[in-house]
XYZ file of N, CA and C in Angstrom:
840
model
N 23.987 58.497 209.879
C 23.527 58.233 211.286
C 22.918 59.522 211.822
N 22.009 59.358 212.714
C 21.356 60.467 213.396
C 21.927 60.645 214.745
N 22.333 61.933 214.989
C 22.915 62.291 216.316
C 22.064 63.252 217.077
N 22.218 63.209 218.431
C 21.473 64.135 219.324
C 22.471 64.499 220.404
N 22.507 65.846 220.694
C 23.391 66.376 221.641
C 22.712 66.951 222.892
N 23.096 66.515 224.054
C 22.525 66.989 225.288
C 23.659 67.646 226.105
N 23.739 68.988 225.994
C 24.806 69.674 226.625
C 24.407 71.164 226.745
N 24.841 71.808 227.877
C 24.564 73.194 228.086
C 25.742 74.120 227.662
N 26.787 73.463 227.041
C 27.930 74.158 226.555
C 27.747 74.476 225.088
N 27.383 75.640 224.685
C 27.069 76.065 223.382
C 28.295 75.878 222.459
N 29.496 76.195 222.961
C 30.709 76.048 222.084
C 30.929 74.582 221.766
N 30.821 73.702 222.768
C 31.008 72.264 222.475
C 29.967 71.758 221.526
N 28.653 72.235 221.713
C 27.597 71.733 220.896
C 27.845 72.143 219.460
N 28.258 73.409 219.236
C 28.527 73.948 217.936
C 29.584 73.187 217.221
N 30.736 72.908 218.012
C 31.779 72.129 217.423
C 31.396 70.754 217.042
N 30.642 70.092 217.909
C 30.215 68.720 217.593
C 29.337 68.698 216.382
N 28.453 69.659 216.227
C 27.567 69.729 214.996
C 28.392 69.850 213.744
N 29.406 70.720 213.847
C 30.288 70.909 212.647
C 31.037 69.586 212.345
N 31.606 68.902 213.340
C 32.276 67.693 213.038
C 31.355 66.607 212.514
N 30.171 66.465 213.111
C 29.308 65.374 212.704
C 28.742 65.671 211.273
N 28.297 66.840 211.026
C 27.702 67.135 209.707
C 28.692 67.421 208.594
N 29.958 67.375 208.958
C 30.980 67.397 207.916
C 30.986 66.172 207.028
N 30.335 65.143 207.574
C 30.100 63.880 206.881
C 28.721 63.864 206.403
N 28.385 63.909 205.094
C 27.026 64.024 204.573
C 26.140 62.870 205.015
N 26.693 61.772 205.430
C 25.893 60.605 205.868
C 25.323 60.822 207.320
N 25.802 61.880 207.996
C 25.398 62.109 209.337
C 24.602 63.372 209.443
N 23.753 63.406 210.445
C 22.977 64.636 210.731
C 22.592 64.754 212.177
N 22.570 65.950 212.659
C 22.179 66.217 214.092
C 20.655 66.511 214.071
N 19.886 65.655 214.701
C 18.430 65.765 214.679
C 17.900 66.581 215.840
N 18.788 66.918 216.775
C 18.322 67.722 217.896
C 19.441 68.081 218.851
N 19.286 69.237 219.563
C 20.201 69.582 220.656
C 19.364 70.124 221.784
N 19.853 69.979 222.975
C 19.141 70.556 224.161
C 20.059 70.511 225.326
N 19.716 71.276 226.392
C 20.462 71.230 227.658
C 19.463 70.681 228.690
N 18.213 70.377 228.290
C 17.172 69.938 229.174
C 17.001 68.399 229.089
N 17.174 67.710 230.220
C 17.140 66.222 230.204
C 15.750 65.753 229.906
N 14.624 66.412 230.321
C 13.281 65.930 230.086
C 13.031 66.047 228.592
N 13.510 67.174 227.961
C 13.329 67.331 226.530
C 14.088 66.291 225.777
N 15.245 65.944 226.190
C 16.012 64.926 225.574
C 15.334 63.581 225.608
N 14.713 63.248 226.740
C 14.027 61.960 226.860
C 12.760 61.971 225.998
N 12.013 63.018 225.900
C 10.864 63.052 225.024
C 11.326 62.923 223.531
N 12.433 63.547 223.182
C 12.848 63.492 221.770
C 13.328 62.093 221.440
N 13.981 61.340 222.321
C 14.346 59.974 222.114
C 13.193 59.167 221.786
N 12.068 59.379 222.433
C 10.898 58.591 222.202
C 10.363 58.738 220.763
N 10.386 60.000 220.273
C 9.714 60.308 219.023
C 10.657 60.341 217.822
N 11.956 60.498 218.050
C 12.883 60.533 216.992
C 13.701 59.307 216.797
N 14.255 59.106 215.645
C 15.124 57.950 215.373
C 16.545 58.463 215.613
N 17.152 58.040 216.780
C 18.477 58.526 217.137
C 19.408 57.402 217.250
N 20.555 57.448 216.505
C 21.610 56.393 216.625
C 22.601 56.639 217.690
N 22.993 57.880 217.832
C 24.073 58.259 218.808
C 23.708 59.480 219.589
N 23.889 59.459 220.869
C 23.683 60.634 221.712
C 24.967 61.090 222.383
N 25.290 62.392 222.334
C 26.391 62.988 223.132
C 25.650 63.506 224.329
N 26.161 63.104 225.593
C 25.538 63.485 226.807
C 26.528 64.104 227.762
N 26.212 65.260 228.329
C 27.003 65.869 229.395
C 26.577 65.265 230.712
N 27.401 64.700 231.608
C 26.977 64.080 232.845
C 26.317 65.126 233.775
N 26.716 66.431 233.665
C 26.317 67.431 234.644
C 25.102 68.244 234.089
N 23.933 67.611 234.067
C 22.661 68.272 233.592
C 21.973 68.795 234.880
N 21.087 69.818 234.563
C 20.430 70.509 235.697
C 19.365 69.693 236.422
N 18.498 69.007 235.655
C 17.386 68.288 236.346
C 17.888 66.962 236.962
N 18.462 66.090 236.025
C 18.990 64.789 236.470
C 20.371 64.663 235.776
N 21.286 63.910 236.410
C 22.573 63.798 235.783
C 22.550 62.893 234.552
N 23.633 62.993 233.799
C 23.573 62.237 232.492
C 23.482 60.751 232.635
N 24.062 60.195 233.657
C 23.958 58.745 233.917
C 22.514 58.360 234.086
N 21.812 59.129 234.930
C 20.393 58.832 235.137
C 19.524 58.903 233.927
N 19.851 59.929 233.089
C 19.188 60.073 231.832
C 19.358 58.835 230.907
N 20.555 58.353 230.877
C 20.851 57.246 230.020
C 20.080 56.011 230.533
N 20.096 55.820 231.853
C 19.357 54.657 232.429
C 17.855 54.795 232.067
N 17.356 55.942 232.215
C 15.944 56.119 231.924
C 15.569 55.855 230.454
N 16.453 56.264 229.581
C 16.291 56.013 228.140
C 16.281 54.568 227.873
N 17.245 53.794 228.465
C 17.414 52.418 228.284
C 16.137 51.621 228.791
N 15.583 52.128 229.950
C 14.454 51.476 230.508
C 13.208 51.642 229.660
N 13.260 52.677 228.830
C 12.102 52.925 227.884
C 12.218 52.028 226.613
N 13.232 51.130 226.631
C 13.447 50.224 225.499
C 13.914 50.940 224.236
N 14.639 52.074 224.401
C 15.327 52.773 223.335
C 16.824 52.684 223.655
N 17.571 52.301 222.634
C 18.992 51.955 222.909
C 19.945 52.648 221.846
N 20.029 53.991 221.880
C 21.057 54.613 221.041
C 22.412 54.311 221.671
N 23.492 54.591 220.891
C 24.815 54.551 221.470
C 25.098 55.895 222.177
N 25.769 55.834 223.269
C 26.034 57.013 224.075
C 27.509 57.281 224.158
N 27.785 58.692 223.946
C 29.137 59.223 224.157
C 29.032 60.272 225.212
N 29.757 60.149 226.302
C 29.693 61.124 227.378
C 30.835 62.147 227.208
N 30.425 63.378 227.340
C 31.397 64.516 227.189
C 31.441 65.345 228.466
N 32.615 65.566 229.015
C 32.715 66.263 230.222
C 34.099 66.984 230.332
N 34.134 67.983 231.245
C 35.404 68.724 231.430
C 36.490 67.735 231.953
N 36.124 66.833 232.788
C 37.083 65.822 233.335
C 36.350 64.672 233.891
N 36.956 63.520 233.875
C 36.418 62.241 234.393
C 37.371 61.751 235.492
N 36.827 61.571 236.763
C 37.661 60.837 237.743
C 37.442 59.329 237.444
N 38.264 58.489 238.011
C 38.147 57.029 237.769
C 36.803 56.504 238.025
N 36.227 56.915 239.167
C 34.918 56.324 239.538
C 33.849 56.790 238.543
N 33.867 58.062 238.122
C 32.913 58.620 237.175
C 33.012 57.910 235.855
N 34.281 57.637 235.421
C 34.459 56.942 234.119
C 33.908 55.520 234.191
N 34.209 54.825 235.365
C 33.710 53.444 235.552
C 32.174 53.416 235.537
N 31.570 54.336 236.260
C 30.093 54.367 236.282
C 29.479 54.615 234.916
N 30.155 55.433 234.147
C 29.615 55.782 232.798
C 29.678 54.461 231.896
N 30.743 53.765 231.926
C 30.874 52.568 231.114
C 29.856 51.487 231.611
N 29.721 51.393 232.911
C 28.752 50.387 233.463
C 27.336 50.724 233.046
N 27.031 52.038 232.823
C 25.692 52.474 232.474
C 25.392 52.203 231.023
N 26.426 51.920 230.239
C 26.278 51.618 228.821
C 26.856 52.666 227.877
N 27.675 53.534 228.429
C 28.315 54.546 227.562
C 29.412 53.865 226.768
N 29.487 54.237 225.455
C 30.494 53.622 224.580
C 31.847 54.219 224.740
N 31.842 55.643 224.820
C 33.103 56.349 224.980
C 32.976 57.512 225.851
N 33.974 57.893 226.577
C 34.042 59.132 227.408
C 35.102 60.089 226.764
N 34.671 61.234 226.463
C 35.594 62.231 225.880
C 35.625 63.464 226.776
N 36.920 63.973 226.964
C 37.078 65.098 227.826
C 37.148 66.370 226.980
N 36.662 67.492 227.559
C 36.848 68.821 227.001
C 38.131 69.419 227.468
N 38.682 70.322 226.640
C 38.251 70.757 225.352
C 38.327 69.639 224.345
N 37.346 69.681 223.421
C 37.226 68.580 222.467
C 38.403 68.620 221.452
N 38.872 67.369 221.236
C 39.878 67.182 220.201
C 39.203 66.637 218.915
N 39.303 67.449 217.868
C 38.593 67.088 216.645
C 38.887 65.680 216.064
N 40.200 65.376 216.158
C 40.650 64.016 215.639
C 39.987 62.940 216.488
N 40.045 63.137 217.819
C 39.452 62.156 218.678
C 37.949 61.906 218.439
N 37.250 63.015 218.321
C 35.757 62.934 218.072
C 35.523 62.163 216.784
N 36.263 62.525 215.794
C 36.060 61.806 214.436
C 36.334 60.338 214.523
N 37.404 59.967 215.283
C 37.720 58.596 215.471
C 36.643 57.849 216.213
N 36.071 58.433 217.257
C 35.037 57.789 218.041
C 33.800 57.611 217.236
N 33.409 58.690 216.409
C 32.250 58.557 215.559
C 32.406 57.420 214.537
N 33.663 57.288 213.966
C 33.910 56.310 212.976
C 33.762 54.898 213.609
N 34.277 54.694 214.873
C 34.240 53.413 215.527
C 32.768 53.034 215.819
N 32.006 53.996 216.341
C 30.573 53.693 216.557
C 29.829 53.425 215.288
N 30.148 54.131 214.200
C 29.462 53.813 212.928
C 29.777 52.455 212.491
N 31.052 51.974 212.639
C 31.307 50.587 212.289
C 30.576 49.594 213.141
N 30.425 49.884 214.370
C 29.631 49.053 215.303
C 28.227 48.930 214.856
N 27.609 50.077 214.548
C 26.219 50.110 214.101
C 26.073 49.342 212.777
N 26.953 49.573 211.835
C 26.840 48.844 210.544
C 26.957 47.339 210.798
N 27.917 46.915 211.626
C 28.100 45.546 212.010
C 26.804 44.930 212.602
N 26.178 45.659 213.512
C 24.968 45.218 214.176
C 23.833 45.020 213.168
N 23.717 45.983 212.269
C 22.655 45.912 211.222
C 22.867 44.720 210.328
N 24.119 44.464 209.908
C 24.324 43.348 209.066
C 24.055 42.024 209.790
N 24.379 41.961 211.075
C 24.186 40.777 211.860
C 22.617 40.525 211.965
N 21.847 41.598 212.244
C 20.358 41.412 212.258
C 19.815 40.943 210.978
N 20.369 41.368 209.860
C 19.842 40.946 208.562
C 20.126 39.442 208.442
N 21.335 39.041 208.825
C 21.651 37.612 208.743
C 20.795 36.711 209.627
N 20.548 37.262 210.855
C 19.776 36.542 211.807
C 18.284 36.408 211.244
N 17.754 37.508 210.602
C 16.421 37.479 210.049
C 16.293 36.320 209.017
N 17.343 36.159 208.248
C 17.359 35.188 207.166
C 17.322 33.690 207.675
N 18.051 33.465 208.786
C 18.173 32.153 209.288
C 17.124 31.777 210.407
N 16.402 32.797 210.897
C 15.586 32.570 212.039
C 14.415 31.569 211.705
N 13.863 31.680 210.465
C 12.765 30.889 210.074
C 13.092 29.416 210.066
N 14.402 29.153 209.753
C 14.831 27.738 209.589
C 15.379 27.091 210.834
N 15.571 27.924 211.845
C 16.197 27.358 213.066
C 15.721 28.074 214.315
N 14.436 28.122 214.479
C 13.814 28.823 215.626
C 14.275 28.236 216.954
N 14.373 26.887 217.030
C 14.687 26.277 218.307
C 16.201 26.586 218.711
N 17.003 26.945 217.776
C 18.414 27.231 218.156
C 18.674 28.689 218.032
N 17.648 29.510 217.995
C 17.860 30.972 217.784
C 18.792 31.604 218.800
N 18.545 31.299 220.045
C 19.333 31.964 221.086
C 20.823 31.649 220.988
N 21.069 30.368 220.775
C 22.521 29.957 220.585
C 23.128 30.572 219.370
N 22.390 30.527 218.298
C 22.917 31.032 217.039
C 23.171 32.511 217.118
N 22.157 33.281 217.771
C 22.324 34.668 217.918
C 23.620 35.004 218.684
N 23.808 34.258 219.779
C 24.967 34.593 220.629
C 26.271 34.316 219.884
N 26.354 33.148 219.204
C 27.584 32.803 218.531
C 27.859 33.727 217.353
N 26.756 34.083 216.593
C 26.931 35.021 215.446
C 27.402 36.377 215.967
N 26.860 36.818 217.058
C 27.226 38.083 217.694
C 28.723 38.083 218.026
N 29.168 36.959 218.685
C 30.519 36.849 219.046
C 31.466 36.921 217.823
N 31.072 36.228 216.721
C 31.921 36.230 215.489
C 31.934 37.618 214.877
N 30.836 38.311 214.902
C 30.777 39.703 214.379
C 31.611 40.631 215.217
N 31.573 40.380 216.555
C 32.456 41.188 217.428
C 33.891 40.953 217.187
N 34.260 39.702 216.868
C 35.623 39.424 216.602
C 36.033 40.256 215.386
N 35.196 40.242 214.270
C 35.540 40.986 213.071
C 35.712 42.457 213.462
N 34.907 42.998 214.283
C 35.003 44.400 214.684
C 36.293 44.665 215.387
N 36.704 43.765 216.304
C 37.957 43.930 217.011
C 39.195 43.851 216.075
N 39.150 42.898 215.181
C 40.323 42.789 214.202
C 40.349 44.035 213.264
N 39.249 44.576 212.891
C 39.209 45.812 212.110
C 39.820 46.900 212.949
N 39.425 46.993 214.257
C 39.999 48.005 215.137
C 41.532 47.907 215.188
N 42.038 46.689 215.209
C 43.505 46.453 215.289
C 44.183 46.605 213.929
N 43.424 46.659 212.879
C 43.936 46.904 211.546
C 44.596 45.629 210.968
N 44.086 44.472 211.287
C 44.718 43.219 210.812
C 43.693 42.312 210.032
N 42.728 42.842 209.318
C 41.840 42.072 208.602
C 42.371 41.666 207.199
N 43.388 42.348 206.740
C 43.889 42.080 205.401
C 45.297 41.455 205.390
N 45.791 40.997 206.544
C 47.078 40.408 206.585
C 47.128 39.029 206.079
N 48.341 38.490 205.933
C 48.438 37.134 205.366
C 47.944 36.011 206.270
N 47.815 36.400 207.595
C 47.238 35.420 208.541
C 45.795 35.615 208.932
N 45.141 36.590 208.239
C 43.770 36.980 208.699
C 42.846 35.799 208.519
N 42.936 35.058 207.424
C 41.967 33.923 207.259
C 42.279 32.858 208.298
N 43.550 32.622 208.653
C 43.917 31.677 209.671
C 43.316 32.059 210.980
N 43.441 33.327 211.337
C 42.961 33.875 212.566
C 41.398 33.649 212.698
N 40.732 34.006 211.639
C 39.290 33.862 211.595
C 38.853 32.390 211.745
N 39.540 31.522 211.021
C 39.172 30.099 211.108
C 39.329 29.517 212.477
N 40.470 29.853 213.129
C 40.691 29.350 214.495
C 39.761 29.991 215.480
N 39.484 31.251 215.454
C 38.566 31.843 216.409
C 37.191 31.339 216.213
N 36.715 31.073 214.970
C 35.420 30.518 214.739
C 35.243 29.125 215.339
N 36.247 28.310 215.275
C 36.199 27.007 215.842
C 36.180 27.119 217.381
N 36.947 27.994 217.959
C 36.892 28.195 219.440
C 35.536 28.619 219.876
N 34.908 29.560 219.124
C 33.531 29.961 219.488
C 32.550 28.847 219.333
N 32.587 28.204 218.214
C 31.594 27.117 217.887
C 31.724 25.934 218.901
N 32.929 25.562 219.195
C 33.080 24.424 220.092
C 33.294 24.755 221.612
N 33.393 26.045 221.867
C 33.562 26.493 223.287
C 34.831 25.964 223.895
N 35.949 26.065 223.141
C 37.210 25.554 223.584
C 38.276 26.696 223.664
N 39.409 26.393 224.360
C 40.485 27.375 224.496
C 41.479 27.090 223.335
N 42.462 27.948 223.175
C 43.466 27.781 222.168
C 44.252 26.495 222.282
N 44.483 26.038 223.527
C 45.252 24.806 223.796
C 44.559 23.635 223.154
N 43.235 23.654 223.018
C 42.522 22.533 222.451
C 42.355 22.557 221.003
N 42.897 23.555 220.291
C 42.803 23.605 218.819
C 43.639 22.519 218.195
N 42.989 21.749 217.310
C 43.685 20.695 216.531
C 44.025 21.194 215.124
N 45.276 21.762 215.028
C 45.658 22.302 213.681
C 45.646 21.324 212.558
N 46.035 20.089 212.884
C 46.068 19.021 211.832
C 44.677 18.779 211.306
N 43.606 18.819 212.224
C 42.319 18.584 211.724
C 41.647 19.713 210.989
N 41.893 20.975 211.586
C 41.260 22.114 210.993
C 41.936 22.544 209.616
N 43.249 22.445 209.575
C 43.960 22.987 208.408
C 44.482 21.840 207.515
N 44.284 20.522 207.958
C 44.747 19.461 207.132
C 46.263 19.631 206.884
N 47.021 19.907 207.986
C 48.500 20.197 207.734
C 49.289 19.325 208.661
N 50.616 19.218 208.373
C 51.561 18.493 209.258
C 52.150 19.512 210.157
N 53.126 19.096 210.988
C 53.796 20.024 211.938
C 54.464 21.249 211.317
N 55.072 20.924 210.108
C 55.692 21.989 209.357
C 54.639 23.064 208.898
N 53.494 22.520 208.419
C 52.468 23.447 207.984
C 51.974 24.257 209.136
N 51.771 23.614 210.352
C 51.345 24.391 211.525
C 52.310 25.491 211.852
N 53.625 25.232 211.709
C 54.643 26.252 211.980
C 54.526 27.452 211.091
N 54.192 27.184 209.817
C 54.054 28.232 208.823
C 52.793 29.082 209.151
N 51.741 28.421 209.504
C 50.451 29.108 209.887
C 50.710 30.040 211.078
N 51.391 29.508 212.082
C 51.629 30.295 213.318
C 52.594 31.512 213.014
N 53.481 31.320 212.078
C 54.329 32.445 211.672
C 53.518 33.533 211.005
N 52.568 33.181 210.147
C 51.721 34.188 209.504
C 50.900 34.893 210.606
N 50.376 34.156 211.501
C 49.556 34.773 212.513
C 50.345 35.722 213.390
N 51.586 35.283 213.781
C 52.407 36.140 214.637
C 52.769 37.464 213.912
N 52.994 37.410 212.606
C 53.265 38.641 211.897
C 52.099 39.593 211.930
N 50.908 39.081 211.752
C 49.705 39.917 211.852
C 49.469 40.471 213.259
N 49.738 39.613 214.274
C 49.535 40.067 215.604
C 50.535 41.142 216.026
N 51.770 40.998 215.455
C 52.751 42.059 215.693
C 52.290 43.401 215.134
N 51.707 43.318 213.951
C 51.146 44.526 213.351
C 50.019 45.080 214.191
N 49.114 44.222 214.732
C 48.068 44.664 215.613
C 48.601 45.268 216.932
N 49.619 44.690 217.448
C 50.325 45.230 218.630
C 50.838 46.566 218.414
N 51.524 46.729 217.259
C 52.096 48.111 216.904
C 50.950 49.161 216.790
N 49.865 48.760 216.071
C 48.772 49.656 215.818
C 48.117 50.104 217.164
N 47.969 49.074 218.095
C 47.410 49.345 219.392
C 48.287 50.257 220.249
N 49.566 50.053 220.141
C 50.577 50.856 220.899
C 50.445 52.363 220.381
N 50.322 52.548 219.043
C 50.093 53.948 218.586
C 48.835 54.549 219.143
N 47.732 53.728 219.213
C 46.520 54.279 219.780
C 46.675 54.564 221.263
N 47.417 53.753 222.010
C 47.675 54.044 223.415
C 48.446 55.366 223.580
N 49.326 55.656 222.707
C 50.016 56.905 222.703
C 49.108 58.099 222.479
N 48.227 57.906 221.465
C 47.275 59.038 221.082
C 46.175 59.226 222.058
N 45.692 58.062 222.590
C 44.526 58.119 223.507
C 44.877 57.380 224.801
N 45.751 57.895 225.589
C 46.267 57.116 226.790
C 45.199 56.822 227.817
N 44.074 57.497 227.842
C 43.079 57.297 228.865
C 41.839 56.615 228.349
N 41.877 56.107 227.141
C 40.740 55.459 226.549
C 40.642 54.011 227.176
N 39.601 53.734 227.941
C 39.485 52.488 228.671
C 39.344 51.262 227.744
N 38.666 51.423 226.586
C 38.504 50.302 225.705
C 39.872 49.912 225.081
N 40.671 50.914 224.681
C 41.981 50.651 224.147
C 42.864 49.929 225.218
N 42.835 50.394 226.483
C 43.588 49.848 227.531
C 43.132 48.442 227.864
N 41.906 48.220 227.703
C 41.265 46.840 227.950
C 41.858 45.900 226.949
N 41.787 46.295 225.621
C 42.346 45.471 224.577
C 43.874 45.225 224.740
N 44.551 46.280 225.163
C 46.006 46.159 225.394
C 46.311 45.009 226.385
N 45.497 44.977 227.449
C 45.822 44.009 228.511
C 45.262 42.595 228.145
N 44.061 42.532 227.618
C 43.426 41.225 227.340
C 43.956 40.511 226.191
N 44.384 41.307 225.118
C 44.821 40.721 223.882
C 46.402 40.498 223.845
N 47.064 41.399 224.451
C 48.563 41.314 224.308
C 49.321 41.402 225.633
N 48.652 41.660 226.722
C 49.294 41.994 227.965
C 49.819 43.359 227.880
N 49.495 44.265 228.839
C 49.901 45.594 228.714
C 51.373 45.840 228.655
N 52.116 45.042 229.354
C 53.611 45.191 229.414
C 54.190 45.129 227.982
N 53.620 44.327 227.130
C 54.059 44.234 225.715
C 53.684 45.466 224.939
N 52.498 45.933 225.189
C 52.043 47.177 224.521
C 52.993 48.320 224.971
N 53.269 48.343 226.245
C 54.122 49.416 226.843
C 55.528 49.418 226.178
N 55.979 48.167 226.044
C 57.353 48.043 225.449
C 57.309 48.491 223.963
N 56.159 48.168 223.274
C 56.026 48.606 221.880
C 55.955 50.138 221.787
N 55.284 50.715 222.778
C 55.214 52.195 222.825
C 56.640 52.788 222.939
N 57.462 52.132 223.724
C 58.826 52.576 223.966
C 59.611 52.608 222.694
N 59.507 51.532 221.863
C 60.320 51.535 220.682
C 59.722 52.485 219.635
N 58.419 52.737 219.671
C 57.845 53.755 218.807
C 58.409 55.120 219.112
N 58.515 55.407 220.462
C 59.033 56.698 220.900
C 60.527 56.760 220.900
N 61.206 55.660 220.498
C 62.656 55.731 220.386
C 63.366 55.610 221.719
N 62.753 55.098 222.729
C 63.374 54.963 224.053
C 63.743 53.536 224.359
N 63.572 52.564 223.437
C 63.974 51.225 223.604
C 64.426 50.630 222.290
N 65.192 49.520 222.423
C 65.697 48.941 221.159
C 64.928 47.654 220.881
N 64.011 47.299 221.774
C 63.248 46.046 221.534
C 61.790 46.296 221.921
N 60.841 45.936 221.041
C 59.478 46.146 221.269
C 58.812 45.075 221.995
N 57.494 45.114 222.009
C 56.768 44.050 222.723
C 56.685 42.713 222.054
N 56.358 41.716 222.746
C 56.261 40.323 222.250
C 54.820 39.970 222.082
N 54.486 39.037 221.264
C 53.060 38.532 221.112
C 53.009 37.094 221.533
N 51.951 36.764 222.279
C 51.661 35.381 222.630
C 50.357 34.987 221.899
N 50.459 34.065 220.944
C 49.285 33.668 220.160
C 48.199 33.063 221.053
N 48.605 32.309 222.020
C 47.682 31.743 222.925
C 46.851 32.805 223.763
N 47.608 33.752 224.326
C 47.018 34.858 225.058
C 46.086 35.618 224.167
N 46.502 35.894 222.981
C 45.645 36.727 222.085
C 44.346 36.020 221.761
N 44.347 34.740 221.385
C 43.089 34.064 221.003
C 42.167 33.844 222.155
N 42.723 33.507 223.317
C 41.907 33.295 224.509
C 41.265 34.659 224.922
N 42.058 35.685 224.834
C 41.603 37.017 225.126
C 40.581 37.551 224.164
N 40.713 37.185 222.860
C 39.799 37.550 221.812
C 38.419 36.982 222.031
N 38.396 35.731 222.416
C 37.154 35.017 222.770
C 36.478 35.772 223.888
N 37.214 36.084 224.899
C 36.632 36.724 226.087
C 36.041 38.173 225.698
N 36.849 38.924 224.909
C 36.319 40.242 224.413
C 35.072 40.086 223.632
N 35.025 39.153 222.687
C 33.945 39.003 221.777
C 32.607 38.675 222.528
N 32.793 37.922 223.678
C 31.557 37.601 224.484
C 31.094 38.746 225.377
N 31.979 39.777 225.559
C 31.579 40.830 226.476
C 31.007 41.975 225.764
N 31.266 42.113 224.400
C 30.797 43.343 223.770
C 29.271 43.387 223.573
């Protein structure tokens, strides 16, 4: 991936370059503290990810991002600042920023964010390749296909984020969520007997497999909440997929301050997963 850094902090820029180029698949194609220079470089260079300081001299980082997007260039954005107040963080995400990172930079956090964005980019590229293959045969349904395909790819990305793509219930989760997306229905309307050709006992076994995987996902997310307590995306997943109270209880058992962890609601998870896949 190609990275570009817009920051007047030489120490932060140097550290970011070291972290990025430690992976031979990544390269920093430019650095500057000048917003106008950054905009000109976006036009002429192939940039996948931009690190942007919100406090630039000519225009602020948010305005630079909006200007770049209006030029029909859409790299991923990571905003880096000394501190974010709630309003500033909200404005950044509304402007299209993927992650907000506070200084002093934490090497592990930066690496994790770069990895997540890399997975997102790879997912998008694969999706575009698939859409290119099917577009000739289904032009009249392109918009609908694009949207549903994007939702399904987003689901895969979220499941990877939770670390539950290889569990015993992973295929069951994928089958159910694909039906919900294709038919536009909620979890309450899922017909297990029709989808899985099973009886009530078989349905019970399927749900047990799914709950075990969701419990793993809940535990993984609780660990992330402990490591990155102010990451808005992690907090959003915690609330929409598991309800934050359950993640909070899981954090307590991880920290050894409780004897019982969080509970999982299969219904809440699937309905929340559809919602999250449509928003990404």
